CSV table of N, CA and C in Angstrom, one decimal:
chain,number,residue,atom,x,y,z
A,1,MET,N,37.6,41.4,-31.2
A,1,MET,CA,37.8,41.3,-30.2
A,1,MET,C,38.2,42.6,-29.3
A,2,GLU,N,37.6,42.5,-28.3
A,2,GLU,CA,37.8,44.0,-27.5
A,2,GLU,C,39.1,44.1,-26.8
A,3,ARG,N,40.0,45.0,-26.7
A,3,ARG,CA,41.1,45.0,-26.3
A,3,ARG,C,41.0,45.4,-24.7
A,4,ILE,N,42.1,44.8,-24.1
A,4,ILE,CA,42.2,45.3,-22.8
A,4,ILE,C,43.3,46.3,-22.4
A,5,GLY,N,42.3,47.4,-22.0
A,5,GLY,CA,43.3,48.4,-22.0
A,5,GLY,C,43.8,48.7,-20.3
A,6,TYR,N,45.0,50.0,-20.3
A,6,TYR,CA,45.0,50.0,-18.9
A,6,TYR,C,44.4,50.2,-18.1
A,7,SER,N,42.8,50.8,-18.2
A,7,SER,CA,41.7,51.2,-17.2
A,7,SER,C,41.0,49.7,-16.6
A,8,ILE,N,41.2,48.9,-17.7
A,8,ILE,CA,40.7,47.6,-17.2
A,8,ILE,C,41.8,47.0,-16.3
A,9,LEU,N,42.9,47.1,-16.6
A,9,LEU,CA,44.1,46.4,-16.0
A,9,LEU,C,44.3,47.2,-14.6
A,10,LYS,N,44.0,48.2,-14.3
A,10,LYS,CA,43.7,49.1,-13.4
A,10,LYS,C,42.6,48.7,-12.4
A,11,LYS,N,41.7,48.1,-13.0
A,11,LYS,CA,40.6,48.0,-11.9
A,11,LYS,C,40.6,46.5,-11.4
A,12,LEU,N,41.6,45.8,-11.9
A,12,LEU,CA,42.2,44.8,-11.0
A,12,LEU,C,42.6,44.9,-9.9
A,13,CYS,N,43.1,46.1,-9.7
A,13,CYS,CA,43.7,46.5,-8.4
A,13,CYS,C,42.8,47.3,-7.4
A,14,SER,N,41.6,47.4,-8.0
A,14,SER,CA,40.5,48.3,-7.2
A,14,SER,C,40.2,48.1,-6.1
A,15,THR,N,39.4,48.6,-5.5
A,15,THR,CA,39.3,48.5,-3.7
A,15,THR,C,37.9,48.0,-3.9
A,16,SER,N,37.5,48.5,-5.0
A,16,SER,CA,36.1,48.0,-5.4
A,16,SER,C,35.7,46.4,-5.9
A,17,VAL,N,35.2,45.4,-5.1
A,17,VAL,CA,35.2,44.3,-5.5
A,17,VAL,C,34.6,44.2,-6.7
A,18,GLU,N,33.4,44.7,-6.7
A,18,GLU,CA,32.5,44.8,-8.0
A,18,GLU,C,33.4,44.9,-9.2
A,19,GLU,N,34.4,46.0,-9.2
A,19,GLU,CA,35.0,46.7,-10.4
A,19,GLU,C,36.1,45.5,-10.7
A,20,MET,N,36.7,45.1,-9.8
A,20,MET,CA,37.8,44.0,-9.8
A,20,MET,C,37.3,42.6,-10.5
A,21,ASN,N,36.0,42.3,-9.9
A,21,ASN,CA,35.2,41.1,-10.4
A,21,ASN,C,35.2,41.2,-11.9
A,22,LYS,N,34.4,42.7,-12.3
A,22,LYS,CA,34.1,42.9,-13.7
A,22,LYS,C,35.4,42.9,-14.7
A,23,ALA,N,36.5,43.3,-14.1
A,23,ALA,CA,37.8,43.3,-15.1
A,23,ALA,C,38.3,42.1,-14.9
A,24,PHE,N,38.5,41.1,-13.8
A,24,PHE,CA,39.0,39.9,-14.0
A,24,PHE,C,37.9,39.1,-15.0
A,25,ASN,N,36.6,39.1,-15.0
A,25,ASN,CA,35.9,38.5,-15.8
A,25,ASN,C,35.7,38.6,-17.3
A,26,LEU,N,36.3,40.0,-17.5
A,26,LEU,CA,36.7,40.9,-18.8
A,26,LEU,C,37.8,39.7,-19.6
A,27,ILE,N,38.8,39.7,-18.8
A,27,ILE,CA,40.2,38.9,-18.9
A,27,ILE,C,40.1,37.7,-19.4
A,28,PHE,N,39.4,37.2,-18.4
A,28,PHE,CA,39.1,35.5,-18.5
A,28,PHE,C,38.1,35.4,-19.5
A,29,GLU,N,37.1,35.9,-19.9
A,29,GLU,CA,36.6,35.7,-21.0
A,29,GLU,C,37.4,35.7,-22.2
A,30,LYS,N,38.4,36.8,-22.4
A,30,LYS,CA,39.0,37.0,-23.6
A,30,LYS,C,40.0,36.1,-23.8
A,31,TYR,N,40.6,35.5,-22.6
A,31,TYR,CA,41.8,34.8,-22.9
A,31,TYR,C,42.0,33.3,-22.3
A,32,ARG,N,40.7,32.6,-21.9
A,32,ARG,CA,40.5,31.5,-21.6
A,32,ARG,C,40.6,30.3,-22.3
A,33,TYR,N,40.3,30.6,-23.7
A,33,TYR,CA,40.8,29.2,-24.6
A,33,TYR,C,41.9,29.6,-25.0
A,34,LEU,N,42.5,30.6,-25.0
A,34,LEU,CA,44.0,30.7,-25.2
A,34,LEU,C,44.9,30.0,-24.6
A,35,VAL,N,44.5,30.1,-23.1
A,35,VAL,CA,45.1,29.6,-22.4
A,35,VAL,C,44.7,27.8,-22.3
A,36,TYR,N,43.7,27.5,-22.4
A,36,TYR,CA,43.2,26.4,-22.5
A,36,TYR,C,43.8,25.6,-23.6
A,37,TYR,N,44.1,26.0,-25.1
A,37,TYR,CA,44.5,25.7,-25.9
A,37,TYR,C,46.1,25.2,-25.5
A,38,VAL,N,46.5,26.4,-25.2
A,38,VAL,CA,48.1,26.0,-24.6
A,38,VAL,C,48.2,25.0,-23.9
A,39,SER,N,47.5,24.8,-23.0
A,39,SER,CA,47.5,23.7,-22.1
A,39,SER,C,47.1,22.3,-22.8
A,40,PHE,N,46.2,22.4,-23.5
A,40,PHE,CA,45.7,20.8,-23.8
A,40,PHE,C,46.4,20.6,-25.1
A,41,ASP,N,47.2,21.5,-25.7
A,41,ASP,CA,48.1,21.1,-26.7
A,41,ASP,C,49.5,20.3,-26.3
A,42,ILE,N,49.5,20.5,-24.9
A,42,ILE,CA,50.8,20.0,-24.0
A,42,ILE,C,50.2,18.4,-23.5
A,43,LEU,N,49.3,18.7,-22.8
A,43,LEU,CA,48.8,17.7,-21.9
A,43,LEU,C,48.0,16.6,-22.5
A,44,LYS,N,47.2,17.0,-23.6
A,44,LYS,CA,46.1,16.4,-24.5
A,44,LYS,C,45.3,15.7,-23.6
A,45,SER,N,44.7,16.4,-22.5
A,45,SER,CA,43.6,15.9,-21.6
A,45,SER,C,42.7,17.4,-21.3
A,46,GLU,N,41.4,17.2,-21.6
A,46,GLU,CA,40.5,18.4,-21.3
A,46,GLU,C,40.7,18.8,-19.6
A,47,ASP,N,40.5,17.7,-19.0
A,47,ASP,CA,40.5,18.0,-17.6
A,47,ASP,C,41.6,18.7,-16.6
A,48,GLU,N,42.8,18.1,-17.2
A,48,GLU,CA,43.9,18.8,-17.1
A,48,GLU,C,44.4,20.4,-17.5
A,49,ALA,N,43.7,20.4,-18.8
A,49,ALA,CA,43.8,21.5,-19.4
A,49,ALA,C,42.9,22.6,-18.6
A,50,LYS,N,41.8,22.2,-18.2
A,50,LYS,CA,41.1,23.1,-17.4
A,50,LYS,C,41.6,23.6,-15.9
A,51,ASP,N,42.3,22.5,-15.4
A,51,ASP,CA,42.8,22.6,-14.2
A,51,ASP,C,43.9,23.6,-14.4
A,52,ILE,N,44.5,23.9,-15.6
A,52,ILE,CA,45.7,24.7,-15.8
A,52,ILE,C,45.3,26.2,-16.1
A,53,VAL,N,43.8,26.2,-16.8
A,53,VAL,CA,43.1,27.5,-16.9
A,53,VAL,C,43.1,28.3,-15.6
A,54,ASN,N,42.6,27.4,-14.7
A,54,ASN,CA,42.1,28.2,-13.3
A,54,ASN,C,43.3,28.1,-12.6
A,55,GLU,N,44.7,27.4,-12.6
A,55,GLU,CA,45.8,27.9,-11.9
A,55,GLU,C,46.4,28.9,-12.6
A,56,THR,N,46.4,29.1,-14.0
A,56,THR,CA,47.2,30.3,-14.5
A,56,THR,C,46.2,31.5,-14.2
A,57,PHE,N,44.8,31.7,-14.2
A,57,PHE,CA,44.2,32.9,-13.8
A,57,PHE,C,44.2,33.0,-12.4
A,58,LEU,N,44.6,32.2,-11.6
A,58,LEU,CA,44.8,32.5,-9.9
A,58,LEU,C,46.2,33.0,-10.2
A,59,LYS,N,47.2,32.9,-10.8
A,59,LYS,CA,48.6,33.2,-10.7
A,59,LYS,C,48.5,34.6,-11.0
A,60,MET,N,47.8,34.9,-12.1
A,60,MET,CA,47.2,35.9,-12.9
A,60,MET,C,46.7,37.1,-11.8
A,61,TYR,N,46.0,36.6,-11.2
A,61,TYR,CA,45.2,37.5,-10.3
A,61,TYR,C,46.0,37.9,-9.2
A,62,GLU,N,47.1,36.8,-8.6
A,62,GLU,CA,47.9,37.1,-7.6
A,62,GLU,C,49.2,38.1,-7.9
A,63,ARG,N,49.2,38.1,-9.2
A,63,ARG,CA,50.3,39.4,-9.5
A,63,ARG,C,49.8,40.1,-10.4
A,64,ARG,N,48.3,40.5,-10.7
A,64,ARG,CA,47.4,41.4,-11.0
A,64,ARG,C,48.2,43.1,-10.9
A,65,ARG,N,49.0,43.6,-10.1
A,65,ARG,CA,49.4,44.8,-10.1
A,65,ARG,C,50.7,45.0,-10.9
A,66,ASP,N,51.2,43.9,-11.5
A,66,ASP,CA,52.5,43.7,-12.4
A,66,ASP,C,52.3,44.0,-13.9
A,67,PHE,N,50.5,44.0,-14.4
A,67,PHE,CA,50.2,44.4,-15.6
A,67,PHE,C,50.0,45.7,-16.1
A,68,MET,N,50.6,46.4,-16.8
A,68,MET,CA,50.4,47.8,-17.5
A,68,MET,C,50.0,47.6,-18.6
A,69,SER,N,50.1,46.5,-19.5
A,69,SER,CA,49.9,46.7,-20.7
A,69,SER,C,49.2,45.3,-21.2
A,70,GLU,N,48.4,45.2,-22.0
A,70,GLU,CA,47.7,44.0,-22.4
A,70,GLU,C,48.6,43.2,-23.1
A,71,SER,N,49.5,43.6,-23.8
A,71,SER,CA,50.5,42.4,-24.5
A,71,SER,C,51.3,41.7,-23.1
A,72,LYS,N,51.7,42.7,-21.9
A,72,LYS,CA,52.5,41.6,-21.2
A,72,LYS,C,51.7,41.0,-20.4
A,73,LEU,N,50.3,41.2,-20.3
A,73,LEU,CA,49.5,40.3,-19.6
A,73,LEU,C,49.0,39.1,-20.7
A,74,LYS,N,49.0,39.1,-21.9
A,74,LYS,CA,49.2,38.0,-22.8
A,74,LYS,C,50.3,37.0,-22.6
A,75,TYR,N,51.3,37.9,-22.8
A,75,TYR,CA,52.5,37.1,-22.4
A,75,TYR,C,52.7,36.2,-21.3
A,76,PHE,N,52.2,36.9,-20.2
A,76,PHE,CA,52.2,36.1,-18.9
A,76,PHE,C,51.4,34.9,-18.7
A,77,LEU,N,50.3,35.1,-19.3
A,77,LEU,CA,49.4,34.2,-19.5
A,77,LEU,C,49.7,32.7,-20.4
A,78,LEU,N,50.3,33.4,-21.5
A,78,LEU,CA,50.8,32.0,-22.5
A,78,LEU,C,51.9,31.4,-21.6
A,79,VAL,N,53.0,32.0,-21.1
A,79,VAL,CA,54.0,31.3,-20.5
A,79,VAL,C,53.7,30.7,-19.3
A,80,THR,N,52.8,31.4,-18.4
A,80,THR,CA,52.5,30.5,-17.2
A,80,THR,C,51.7,29.4,-17.6
A,81,ALA,N,50.7,29.3,-18.7
A,81,ALA,CA,49.9,28.4,-19.0
A,81,ALA,C,51.1,27.2,-19.4
A,82,LYS,N,51.8,27.5,-20.4
A,82,LYS,CA,52.7,26.6,-21.1
A,82,LYS,C,53.9,25.9,-19.8
A,83,ASN,N,54.1,26.6,-19.3
A,83,ASN,CA,55.2,26.3,-17.9
A,83,ASN,C,54.5,25.5,-16.8
A,84,LEU,N,53.1,26.0,-16.5
A,84,LEU,CA,52.4,24.8,-15.9
A,84,LEU,C,51.8,23.6,-16.6
A,85,SER,N,51.8,23.7,-17.6
A,85,SER,CA,51.5,22.4,-18.3
A,85,SER,C,52.6,21.2,-18.5
A,86,ILE,N,53.6,22.0,-18.9
A,86,ILE,CA,55.0,21.1,-18.8
A,86,ILE,C,55.2,20.2,-17.4
A,87,ASN,N,55.1,21.3,-16.4
A,87,ASN,CA,55.3,20.9,-15.1
A,87,ASN,C,54.4,19.8,-14.9
A,88,ARG,N,53.0,20.0,-15.2
A,88,ARG,CA,52.0,19.0,-15.1
A,88,ARG,C,52.3,17.7,-15.7
A,89,TYR,N,52.9,18.0,-17.2
A,89,TYR,CA,52.9,16.6,-18.0
A,89,TYR,C,54.2,15.8,-17.2
A,90,ASN,N,55.3,16.6,-16.9
A,90,ASN,CA,56.6,15.8,-16.4
A,90,ASN,C,56.0,15.0,-14.8
A,91,GLN,N,55.2,15.8,-14.3
A,91,GLN,CA,54.8,15.0,-13.0
A,91,GLN,C,54.0,13.6,-13.3
A,92,THR,N,52.8,13.7,-14.2
A,92,THR,CA,52.0,12.6,-14.1
A,92,THR,C,52.5,11.8,-15.1
A,93,LYS,N,53.3,12.1,-16.3
A,93,LYS,CA,53.4,11.2,-17.6
A,93,LYS,C,52.2,10.5,-18.0
A,94,ASP,N,51.4,11.0,-17.6
A,94,ASP,CA,50.0,10.0,-18.2
A,94,ASP,C,49.2,10.8,-19.5
A,95,HIS,N,49.8,10.5,-20.4
A,95,HIS,CA,49.1,10.9,-21.6
A,95,HIS,C,47.9,10.4,-22.2
A,96,LEU,N,46.9,11.2,-22.2
A,96,LEU,CA,45.6,11.0,-22.6
A,96,LEU,C,45.7,11.1,-24.2
A,97,SER,N,44.5,10.5,-24.9
A,97,SER,CA,44.7,10.6,-26.7
A,97,SER,C,44.1,11.9,-26.9
A,98,TYR,N,44.0,12.5,-28.0
A,98,TYR,CA,43.7,13.7,-28.2
A,98,TYR,C,41.6,13.5,-28.4
A,99,SER,N,41.5,14.5,-28.1
A,99,SER,CA,39.7,14.3,-28.2
A,99,SER,C,39.4,15.1,-29.8
A,100,ASP,N,38.7,14.3,-30.6
A,100,ASP,CA,38.3,15.2,-31.8
A,100,ASP,C,37.4,16.6,-31.4
A,101,ASP,N,36.6,16.8,-30.2
A,101,ASP,CA,35.8,17.4,-30.4
A,101,ASP,C,36.4,18.9,-29.5
A,102,VAL,N,37.7,18.9,-29.2
A,102,VAL,CA,38.4,20.0,-28.6
A,102,VAL,C,38.2,21.4,-29.3
A,103,GLU,N,38.3,21.1,-30.6
A,103,GLU,CA,37.9,22.6,-31.1
A,103,GLU,C,36.6,23.2,-30.9
A,104,GLY,N,35.6,22.3,-30.9
A,104,GLY,CA,34.6,22.8,-30.4
A,104,GLY,C,34.2,23.8,-29.3
A,105,LYS,N,35.2,23.8,-28.5
A,105,LYS,CA,35.0,24.7,-27.3
A,105,LYS,C,35.0,26.3,-27.7
A,106,TYR,N,35.4,26.7,-28.9
A,106,TYR,CA,35.4,28.2,-29.2
A,106,TYR,C,34.0,28.7,-29.6
A,107,ASP,N,33.9,29.8,-29.3
A,107,ASP,CA,32.6,30.3,-29.3
A,107,ASP,C,31.7,30.4,-31.1
A,108,GLU,N,32.4,29.8,-31.5
A,108,GLU,CA,32.2,29.9,-32.9
A,108,GLU,C,32.0,28.7,-33.4
A,109,GLU,N,30.9,27.9,-34.0
A,109,GLU,CA,31.1,26.6,-34.5
A,109,GLU,C,31.9,26.5,-35.7
A,110,SER,N,31.7,27.6,-36.5
A,110,SER,CA,32.2,27.7,-37.9
A,110,SER,C,33.8,27.9,-38.2
A,111,ILE,N,34.4,28.4,-36.9
A,111,ILE,CA,36.0,28.7,-36.8
A,111,ILE,C,36.2,27.2,-36.4
A,112,SER,N,35.6,26.4,-35.5
A,112,SER,CA,36.2,25.1,-35.2
A,112,SER,C,36.3,24.4,-36.3
A,113,ILE,N,35.1,24.2,-37.3
A,113,ILE,CA,35.1,23.1,-38.4
A,113,ILE,C,36.4,23.5,-39.4
A,114,TYR,N,36.7,24.8,-39.6
A,114,TYR,CA,37.6,25.2,-40.3
A,114,TYR,C,39.0,25.2,-39.9
A,115,LEU,N,39.4,25.1,-38.7
A,115,LEU,CA,40.5,24.6,-37.7
A,115,LEU,C,40.6,23.3,-38.0
A,116,GLU,N,39.7,22.4,-37.9
A,116,GLU,CA,39.9,21.1,-37.6
A,116,GLU,C,40.3,20.5,-39.3
A,117,LYS,N,39.8,21.3,-40.3
A,117,LYS,CA,40.3,21.0,-41.6
A,117,LYS,C,41.5,21.1,-41.6
A,118,PHE,N,42.1,22.5,-41.2
A,118,PHE,CA,43.2,23.0,-41.7
A,118,PHE,C,44.5,22.1,-40.7
A,119,LYS,N,44.3,21.4,-39.6
A,119,LYS,CA,45.0,20.5,-39.2
A,119,LYS,C,45.5,19.6,-40.3
A,120,GLY,N,44.7,19.1,-41.0
A,120,GLY,CA,45.0,17.9,-42.1
A,120,GLY,C,45.9,18.3,-43.3
A,121,VAL,N,45.9,19.8,-43.4
A,121,VAL,CA,46.8,20.5,-44.5
A,121,VAL,C,48.1,20.8,-43.8
A,122,LEU,N,48.3,21.6,-42.5
A,122,LEU,CA,49.6,22.3,-42.1
A,122,LEU,C,50.1,21.4,-41.2
A,123,ASP,N,51.6,21.9,-41.0
A,123,ASP,CA,52.3,20.9,-40.0
A,123,ASP,C,52.0,21.5,-38.7
A,124,GLU,N,52.5,20.9,-37.8
A,124,GLU,CA,51.8,21.6,-36.4
A,124,GLU,C,52.3,22.9,-36.0
A,125,GLU,N,53.6,23.3,-36.5
A,125,GLU,CA,53.9,24.7,-36.0
A,125,GLU,C,53.2,25.9,-36.9
A,126,GLU,N,52.7,25.4,-38.1
A,126,GLU,CA,51.9,26.3,-39.0
A,126,GLU,C,50.4,26.4,-38.6
A,127,TYR,N,50.3,25.5,-37.9
A,127,TYR,CA,48.8,25.5,-37.5
A,127,TYR,C,48.9,26.0,-36.0
A,128,LYS,N,49.7,25.7,-35.0
A,128,LYS,CA,49.7,26.8,-34.0
A,128,LYS,C,50.1,28.0,-34.2
A,129,PHE,N,51.1,28.6,-35.1
A,129,PHE,CA,51.2,30.2,-35.2
A,129,PHE,C,50.0,30.5,-36.3
A,130,LEU,N,49.5,29.8,-37.1
A,130,LEU,CA,48.1,30.2,-37.5
A,130,LEU,C,47.0,30.7,-36.3
A,131,VAL,N,46.8,29.6,-35.5
A,131,VAL,CA,46.0,30.0,-34.7
A,131,VAL,C,46.2,31.3,-33.7
A,132,PHE,N,47.5,31.3,-33.1
A,132,PHE,CA,48.2,32.3,-32.3
A,132,PHE,C,47.9,33.5,-33.1
A,133,HIS,N,47.9,33.7,-34.1
A,133,HIS,CA,48.2,34.9,-35.1
A,133,HIS,C,46.7,35.5,-35.5
A,134,LEU,N,46.1,34.8,-35.9
A,134,LEU,CA,44.3,35.0,-36.4
A,134,LEU,C,43.4,34.7,-35.5
A,135,ILE,N,43.5,33.7,-34.8
A,135,ILE,CA,42.3,33.7,-33.4
A,135,ILE,C,42.8,34.6,-32.6
A,136,TYR,N,43.9,34.4,-31.8
A,136,TYR,CA,44.1,35.2,-30.6
A,136,TYR,C,44.9,36.3,-30.5
A,137,GLU,N,45.2,36.9,-31.9
A,137,GLU,CA,45.8,38.0,-32.3
A,137,GLU,C,46.9,38.5,-31.9
A,138,PHE,N,48.0,37.6,-31.8
A,138,PHE,CA,49.3,37.6,-31.4
A,138,PHE,C,50.3,38.2,-32.5
A,139,SER,N,51.0,38.9,-32.3
A,139,SER,CA,51.9,39.4,-32.8
A,139,SER,C,53.0,38.2,-33.3
A,140,PHE,N,53.8,38.2,-34.2
A,140,PHE,CA,54.8,37.4,-34.7
A,140,PHE,C,56.0,37.5,-33.5
A,141,ARG,N,56.0,38.5,-33.3
A,141,ARG,CA,57.2,38.8,-32.1
A,141,ARG,C,57.0,38.0,-30.9
A,142,GLU,N,55.5,38.3,-30.6
A,142,GLU,CA,54.9,37.6,-29.1
A,142,GLU,C,55.2,36.1,-29.3
A,143,ILE,N,54.8,35.6,-30.6
A,143,ILE,CA,55.0,34.0,-30.7
A,143,ILE,C,56.3,33.6,-30.5
A,144,ALA,N,57.2,34.4,-31.4
A,144,ALA,CA,58.4,34.0,-31.5
A,144,ALA,C,59.0,33.9,-30.0
A,145,LYS,N,58.9,35.0,-29.3
A,145,LYS,CA,59.2,35.2,-28.1
A,145,LYS,C,59.0,33.9,-27.2
A,146,SER,N,57.4,33.7,-27.2
A,146,SER,CA,57.0,32.7,-26.3
A,146,SER,C,57.7,31.2,-26.6
A,147,TYR,N,58.0,31.0,-28.1
A,147,TYR,CA,58.3,29.4,-28.6
A,147,TYR,C,60.1,29.6,-28.5
A,148,GLY,N,60.7,30.8,-28.4
A,148,GLY,CA,62.2,30.8,-28.2
A,148,GLY,C,62.3,31.1,-29.9
A,149,TYR,N,62.0,31.3,-30.8
A,149,TYR,CA,62.1,31.5,-32.2
A,149,TYR,C,62.5,32.7,-32.7
A,150,THR,N,63.1,33.1,-33.8
A,150,THR,CA,63.1,34.4,-34.3
A,150,THR,C,61.9,34.8,-35.1
A,151,THR,N,61.5,36.0,-35.0
A,151,THR,CA,60.3,36.5,-35.4
A,151,THR,C,60.3,36.4,-37.0
A,152,ALA,N,61.4,36.1,-37.6
A,152,ALA,CA,61.4,35.4,-39.2
A,152,ALA,C,61.0,34.1,-39.4
A,153,LYS,N,61.4,33.4,-38.5
A,153,LYS,CA,61.0,31.7,-38.4
A,153,LYS,C,59.6,31.8,-38.8
A,154,VAL,N,58.9,32.7,-37.3
A,154,VAL,CA,57.4,32.4,-37.3
A,154,VAL,C,56.6,32.9,-38.3
A,155,SER,N,57.2,34.2,-39.0
A,155,SER,CA,56.5,34.8,-39.8
A,155,SER,C,56.7,33.7,-41.3
A,156,SER,N,58.0,33.0,-41.5
A,156,SER,CA,57.9,32.4,-42.6
A,156,SER,C,56.9,30.9,-42.6
A,157,LYS,N,56.7,30.6,-41.3
A,157,LYS,CA,56.1,29.3,-41.2
A,157,LYS,C,54.6,29.8,-41.5
A,158,TYR,N,54.6,30.9,-40.7
A,158,TYR,CA,52.9,31.5,-41.0
A,158,TYR,C,52.5,31.6,-42.7
A,159,GLN,N,53.5,32.1,-43.2
A,159,GLN,CA,53.2,32.6,-44.6
A,159,GLN,C,53.1,31.3,-45.4
A,160,ARG,N,54.0,30.3,-45.0
A,160,ARG,CA,54.2,28.9,-45.7
A,160,ARG,C,53.0,28.5,-45.6
A,161,GLY,N,52.1,28.3,-44.2
A,161,GLY,CA,51.0,28.1,-44.2
A,161,GLY,C,49.8,28.6,-44.7
A,162,ILE,N,49.9,29.7,-44.7
A,162,ILE,CA,48.8,30.4,-45.6
A,162,ILE,C,49.0,30.3,-47.0
A,163,LYS,N,50.0,29.9,-47.6
A,163,LYS,CA,50.1,29.4,-49.0
A,163,LYS,C,49.8,27.7,-49.1
A,164,LYS,N,50.2,27.1,-47.9
A,164,LYS,CA,49.5,25.8,-48.3
A,164,LYS,C,47.8,25.5,-48.5
A,165,LEU,N,47.6,26.8,-47.5
A,165,LEU,CA,45.8,26.7,-47.6
A,165,LEU,C,45.2,27.3,-48.8
A,166,ARG,N,46.1,28.2,-49.4
A,166,ARG,CA,45.6,28.9,-50.4
A,166,ARG,C,45.7,27.9,-51.6
A,167,ASP,N,46.8,26.8,-52.0
A,167,ASP,CA,47.2,26.0,-52.6
A,167,ASP,C,46.0,25.0,-52.5
A,168,TYR,N,45.8,24.5,-51.4
A,168,TYR,CA,44.9,23.4,-51.2
A,168,TYR,C,43.3,23.9,-51.2
A,169,TYR,N,42.8,24.9,-51.1
A,169,TYR,CA,41.7,25.5,-51.6
A,169,TYR,C,41.1,26.2,-52.5
A,170,GLY,N,42.7,26.2,-53.3
A,170,GLY,CA,42.2,26.8,-54.9
A,170,GLY,C,42.6,28.5,-54.8
A,171,GLY,N,42.7,28.9,-53.6
A,171,GLY,CA,42.7,30.7,-53.5
A,171,GLY,C,43.9,31.2,-54.5
A,172,LYS,N,43.7,32.5,-54.1
A,172,LYS,CA,44.8,33.0,-55.1
A,172,LYS,C,45.7,34.0,-53.7
């Protein structure tokens, strides 16, 4: 996946509407599924999660001058989506059931098939950490920071999950 460099982040603040739109669209395309996943994980509603995606990117746009690195942008998107989702959850208290086809929202259908299978093998945290690290390329430190855990705990859970998958699928 292409990295969002400083030049793209700088274009978010450009006076050229065309440059600004291109930069925003690049960022949106790269992170929309991450924001959706975080939100859906809390709200268990596709419509609510889509609303949170829109709100999160609106907030990102409003604070576009604050981002000097991709890691700060990723962290902002993750924390904002999480907080908005928790607030929405607390406001509505209307919890919908899990939709089996949510993983089909990923660009590649084969990834969603494996992710669905992994859910049956891994516990909830192992699954989340695996998705954030492998699919969304978050470092263990970024994951730990966003969940309030130590890096060692995240790494340990991730490694335990990988071992479970290897054992389950007979790999080395």
